[in-house]
PDB file of C-alpha atoms in Angstrom:
ATOM      1  CA  MET H   1      69.618  85.533 104.273  1.00 63.00           C
ATOM      2  CA  ASN H   2      67.058  82.836 103.551  1.00 73.00           C
ATOM      3  CA  ILE H   3      67.832  79.219 102.637  1.00 80.00           C
ATOM      4  CA  GLU H   4      67.480  79.786  98.878  1.00 80.00           C
ATOM      5  CA  GLU H   5      69.770  82.832  98.940  1.00 73.00           C
ATOM      6  CA  ARG H   6      72.295  80.918 101.039  1.00 73.00           C
ATOM      7  CA  GLN H   7      72.323  77.977  98.630  1.00 79.00           C
ATOM      8  CA  ALA H   8      72.607  80.301  95.621  1.00 76.00           C
ATOM      9  CA  LEU H   9      75.590  81.997  97.266  1.00 74.00           C
ATOM     10  CA  ILE H  10      77.244  78.645  98.013  1.00 78.00           C
ATOM     11  CA  ASP H  11      76.730  77.553  94.406  1.00 80.00           C
ATOM     12  CA  ARG H  12      78.152  80.835  93.105  1.00 78.00           C
ATOM     13  CA  CYS H  13      81.206  80.533  95.369  1.00 78.00           C
ATOM     14  CA  LYS H  14      81.838  77.040  94.015  1.00 80.00           C
ATOM     15  CA  THR H  15      81.619  78.418  90.473  1.00 79.00           C
ATOM     16  CA  ILE H  16      84.041  81.229  91.307  1.00 78.00           C
ATOM     17  CA  ALA H  17      86.444  78.759  92.918  1.00 76.00           C
ATOM     18  CA  ALA H  18      86.410  76.745  89.674  1.00 79.00           C
ATOM     19  CA  TRP H  19      87.317  79.786  87.514  1.00 75.00           C
ATOM     20  CA  ARG H  20      91.059  79.324  88.110  1.00 71.00           C
ATOM     21  CA  GLU H  21      90.941  75.821  86.697  1.00 76.00           C
ATOM     22  CA  LYS H  22      88.790  76.921  83.782  1.00 77.00           C
ATOM     23  CA  TYR H  23      90.457  80.242  82.884  1.00 75.00           C
ATOM     24  CA  GLY H  24      93.947  80.120  84.428  1.00 72.00           C
ATOM     25  CA  ASP H  25      95.703  81.987  87.218  1.00 68.00           C
ATOM     26  CA  TYR H  26      95.753  85.411  85.586  1.00 66.00           C
ATOM     27  CA  ALA H  27      92.332  85.596  83.963  1.00 66.00           C
ATOM     28  CA  ASN H  28      90.229  88.671  84.577  1.00 66.00           C
ATOM     29  CA  VAL H  29      86.695  87.564  85.330  1.00 67.00           C
ATOM     30  CA  MET H  30      84.011  90.083  86.322  1.00 68.00           C
ATOM     31  CA  MET H  31      81.090  89.714  88.671  1.00 69.00           C
ATOM     32  CA  PRO H  32      78.332  92.113  89.684  1.00 71.00           C
ATOM     33  CA  ALA H  33      79.344  94.453  92.509  1.00 72.00           C
ATOM     34  CA  LEU H  34      76.431  93.357  94.712  1.00 72.00           C
ATOM     35  CA  GLU H  35      77.506  89.734  94.442  1.00 72.00           C
ATOM     36  CA  ALA H  36      81.142  90.605  95.198  1.00 73.00           C
ATOM     37  CA  LYS H  37      79.988  92.650  98.211  1.00 75.00           C
ATOM     38  CA  LYS H  38      77.997  89.722  99.625  1.00 75.00           C
ATOM     39  CA  ILE H  39      80.948  87.361  99.241  1.00 74.00           C
ATOM     40  CA  ALA H  40      83.330  89.899 100.810  1.00 74.00           C
ATOM     41  CA  GLU H  41      80.973  90.428 103.776  1.00 75.00           C
ATOM     42  CA  ILE H  42      80.823  86.685 104.404  1.00 75.00           C
ATOM     43  CA  ALA H  43      84.617  86.351 104.175  1.00 72.00           C
ATOM     44  CA  LEU H  44      85.143  89.275 106.571  1.00 71.00           C
ATOM     45  CA  SER H  45      82.550  87.893 108.970  1.00 73.00           C
ATOM     46  CA  SER H  46      84.325  84.536 108.963  1.00 71.00           C
ATOM     47  CA  LEU H  47      87.697  86.159 109.676  1.00 70.00           C
ATOM     48  CA  GLN H  48      86.195  88.268 112.471  1.00 71.00           C
ATOM     49  CA  ALA H  49      84.570  85.196 114.018  1.00 72.00           C
ATOM     50  CA  ASP H  50      87.857  83.309 114.287  1.00 69.00           C
ATOM     51  CA  GLY H  51      89.719  86.377 115.607  1.00 68.00           C
ATOM     52  CA  SER H  52      92.182  86.630 112.719  1.00 64.00           C
ATOM     53  CA  LEU H  53      90.877  89.987 111.464  1.00 60.00           C
ATOM     54  CA  THR H  54      91.999  93.147 113.244  1.00 60.00           C
ATOM     55  CA  ASP H  55      90.793  96.746 113.003  1.00 58.00           C
ATOM     56  CA  GLU H  56      94.024  97.549 111.138  1.00 53.00           C
ATOM     57  CA  ASP H  57      93.032  95.051 108.433  1.00 51.00           C
ATOM     58  CA  THR H  58      89.774  96.851 107.758  1.00 53.00           C
ATOM     59  CA  THR H  59      91.051 100.441 107.967  1.00 50.00           C
ATOM     60  CA  PRO H  60      91.684 101.955 104.530  1.00 47.00           C
ATOM     61  CA  GLN H  61      95.365 102.764 103.914  1.00 45.00           C
ATOM     62  CA  SER H  62      94.536 106.035 102.185  1.00 51.00           C
ATOM     63  CA  PRO H  63      91.435 108.118 101.632  1.00 49.00           C
ATOM     64  CA  ALA H  64      89.100 106.204  99.372  1.00 49.00           C
ATOM     65  CA  GLN H  65      88.731 107.675  95.934  1.00 65.00           C
ATOM     66  CA  GLN H  66      85.264 107.873  94.511  1.00 81.00           C
ATOM     67  CA  TRP H  67      84.196 107.567  90.905  1.00 84.00           C
ATOM     68  CA  ILE H  68      82.924 110.882  89.528  1.00 88.00           C
ATOM     69  CA  ARG H  69      80.103 110.809  86.995  1.00 88.00           C
ATOM     70  CA  CYS H  70      81.122 112.357  83.672  1.00 89.00           C
ATOM     71  CA  SER H  71      77.635 113.852  83.511  1.00 91.00           C
ATOM     72  CA  GLU H  72      78.327 115.766  86.757  1.00 91.00           C
ATOM     73  CA  ARG H  73      81.884 116.976  86.181  1.00 89.00           C
ATOM     74  CA  LEU H  74      84.791 116.375  83.799  1.00 90.00           C
ATOM     75  CA  PRO H  75      88.529 116.517  84.562  1.00 89.00           C
ATOM     76  CA  VAL H  76      90.499 119.674  83.804  1.00 87.00           C
ATOM     77  CA  GLU H  77      92.158 119.823  80.396  1.00 87.00           C
ATOM     78  CA  GLY H  78      95.365 117.775  80.293  1.00 86.00           C
ATOM     79  CA  GLN H  79      94.600 115.900  83.524  1.00 86.00           C
ATOM     80  CA  SER H  80      95.457 112.190  83.514  1.00 84.00           C
ATOM     81  CA  VAL H  81      92.708 110.060  85.005  1.00 87.00           C
ATOM     82  CA  VAL H  82      91.221 106.583  84.988  1.00 86.00           C
ATOM     83  CA  ILE H  83      87.940 106.326  83.104  1.00 85.00           C
ATOM     84  CA  ALA H  84      85.392 103.550  83.200  1.00 84.00           C
ATOM     85  CA  ASN H  85      82.113 102.517  81.698  1.00 80.00           C
ATOM     86  CA  ILE H  86      80.131 101.454  84.735  1.00 78.00           C
ATOM     87  CA  GLY H  87      76.926  99.652  83.979  1.00 71.00           C
ATOM     88  CA  HIS H  88      74.766  97.054  85.709  1.00 62.00           C
ATOM     89  CA  GLY H  89      76.802  97.313  88.918  1.00 62.00           C
ATOM     90  CA  CYS H  90      80.196  96.461  87.424  1.00 65.00           C
ATOM     91  CA  ILE H  91      83.047  98.130  85.580  1.00 67.00           C
ATOM     92  CA  CYS H  92      82.616  97.022  81.977  1.00 67.00           C
ATOM     93  CA  GLU H  93      85.681  98.775  80.521  1.00 69.00           C
ATOM     94  CA  ALA H  94      88.426 100.975  81.970  1.00 74.00           C
ATOM     95  CA  ALA H  95      91.519 102.844  80.753  1.00 76.00           C
ATOM     96  CA  ALA H  96      94.180 105.299  81.922  1.00 78.00           C
ATOM     97  CA  VAL H  97      93.752 108.442  79.826  1.00 80.00           C
ATOM     98  CA  THR H  98      94.382 112.166  79.558  1.00 80.00           C
ATOM     99  CA  TYR H  99      91.447 114.518  79.048  1.00 80.00           C
ATOM    100  CA  TYR H 100      91.627 116.811  76.011  1.00 81.00           C
ATOM    101  CA  PRO H 101      88.155 118.339  75.647  1.00 83.00           C
ATOM    102  CA  PRO H 102      85.910 117.001  74.395  1.00 80.00           C
ATOM    103  CA  HIS H 103      87.745 113.622  74.251  1.00 79.00           C
ATOM    104  CA  PHE H 104      89.824 111.278  76.369  1.00 78.00           C
ATOM    105  CA  ALA H 105      93.111 110.018  74.840  1.00 76.00           C
ATOM    106  CA  LEU H 106      95.209 107.078  75.986  1.00 74.00           C
ATOM    107  CA  ILE H 107      98.122 108.200  78.146  1.00 72.00           C
ATOM    108  CA  GLU H 108     101.298 108.468  76.082  1.00 67.00           C
ATOM    109  CA  GLY H 109     103.118 105.148  76.102  1.00 59.00           C
ATOM    110  CA  LEU H 110      99.923 103.127  76.517  1.00 59.00           C
ATOM    111  CA  GLU H 111      99.004 103.257  72.842  1.00 59.00           C
ATOM    112  CA  ALA H 112      99.007  99.920  71.072  1.00 57.00           C
ATOM    113  CA  SER H 113      98.877  98.667  67.508  1.00 56.00           C
ATOM    114  CA  ASN H 114      98.831  95.397  65.650  1.00 58.00           C
ATOM    115  CA  TYR H 115     102.088  93.588  64.822  1.00 61.00           C
ATOM    116  CA  ASP H 116     102.948  95.690  61.734  1.00 64.00           C
ATOM    117  CA  GLY H 117     101.697  99.017  63.063  1.00 60.00           C
ATOM    118  CA  GLY H 118      99.037  99.199  60.382  1.00 61.00           C
ATOM    119  CA  ALA H 119      96.145  99.498  62.792  1.00 59.00           C
ATOM    120  CA  SER H 120      96.054 101.246  66.123  1.00 59.00           C
ATOM    121  CA  ILE H 121      93.958 100.457  69.136  1.00 58.00           C
ATOM    122  CA  SER H 122      91.712 103.250  70.328  1.00 61.00           C
ATOM    123  CA  LEU H 123      89.094 103.742  72.985  1.00 62.00           C
ATOM    124  CA  ALA H 124      85.892 102.139  71.800  1.00 64.00           C
ATOM    125  CA  PHE H 125      83.665 102.789  74.787  1.00 70.00           C
ATOM    126  CA  GLU H 126      81.853 105.712  76.299  1.00 79.00           C
ATOM    127  CA  ALA H 127      83.228 106.833  79.653  1.00 84.00           C
ATOM    128  CA  THR H 128      80.519 107.143  82.288  1.00 86.00           C
ATOM    129  CA  HIS H 129      82.796 107.798  85.291  1.00 88.00           C
ATOM    130  CA  TRP H 130      86.348 108.955  86.062  1.00 88.00           C
ATOM    131  CA  MET H 131      88.721 109.373  89.007  1.00 87.00           C
ATOM    132  CA  PRO H 132      92.135 111.021  89.416  1.00 86.00           C
ATOM    133  CA  LEU H 133      95.222 108.834  89.293  1.00 81.00           C
ATOM    134  CA  LEU H 134      96.827 108.024  92.630  1.00 77.00           C
ATOM    135  CA  ALA H 135      99.825 110.108  93.653  1.00 74.00           C
ATOM    136  CA  ALA H 136     103.251 108.668  92.814  1.00 73.00           C
ATOM    137  CA  PRO H 137     105.169 107.060  95.691  1.00 77.00           C
ATOM    138  CA  GLU H 138     107.527 109.302  97.649  1.00 78.00           C
ATOM    139  CA  PRO H 139     111.207 109.009  96.589  1.00 79.00           C
ATOM    140  CA  GLY H 140     113.274 106.937  98.981  1.00 72.00           C
ATOM    141  CA  GLY H 141     110.235 105.079 100.249  1.00 59.00           C
ATOM    142  CA  ASP H 142     109.813 101.339 100.490  1.00 60.00           C
ATOM    143  CA  GLU H 143     110.787  99.924  97.092  1.00 56.00           C
ATOM    144  CA  SER H 144     109.125  96.529  97.581  1.00 54.00           C
TER     145      SER H 144
END
């Protein structure tokens, strides 16, 4: 990383740190995946350098799921999945849906409408990728 890239990263980190003050604790703010990756690599490197990061911390807890391009393959009919519109290196929109060819529909119970029910909210984006939902937790497992 050259000096200009380093300074740009420092400036961006300062901006990100200020987001909480500007947008609140629970705001959803997006950043390009490449930028997030660089910041994560620096954070991990820092934790490894001071000895506070173990192999267990960096081992995935379950097999990583991969986004599947809709142009390559679609879910089976009736399958509930997460869909996303992935563009410019970030997830622009996402929703939990069920696939009913040739469309995706919001999972039952996730539908929404305005205060008097006169207008409903529907999917207004084109899905570019999808992935299966995670399996439900085992009964009797840790409830925390």
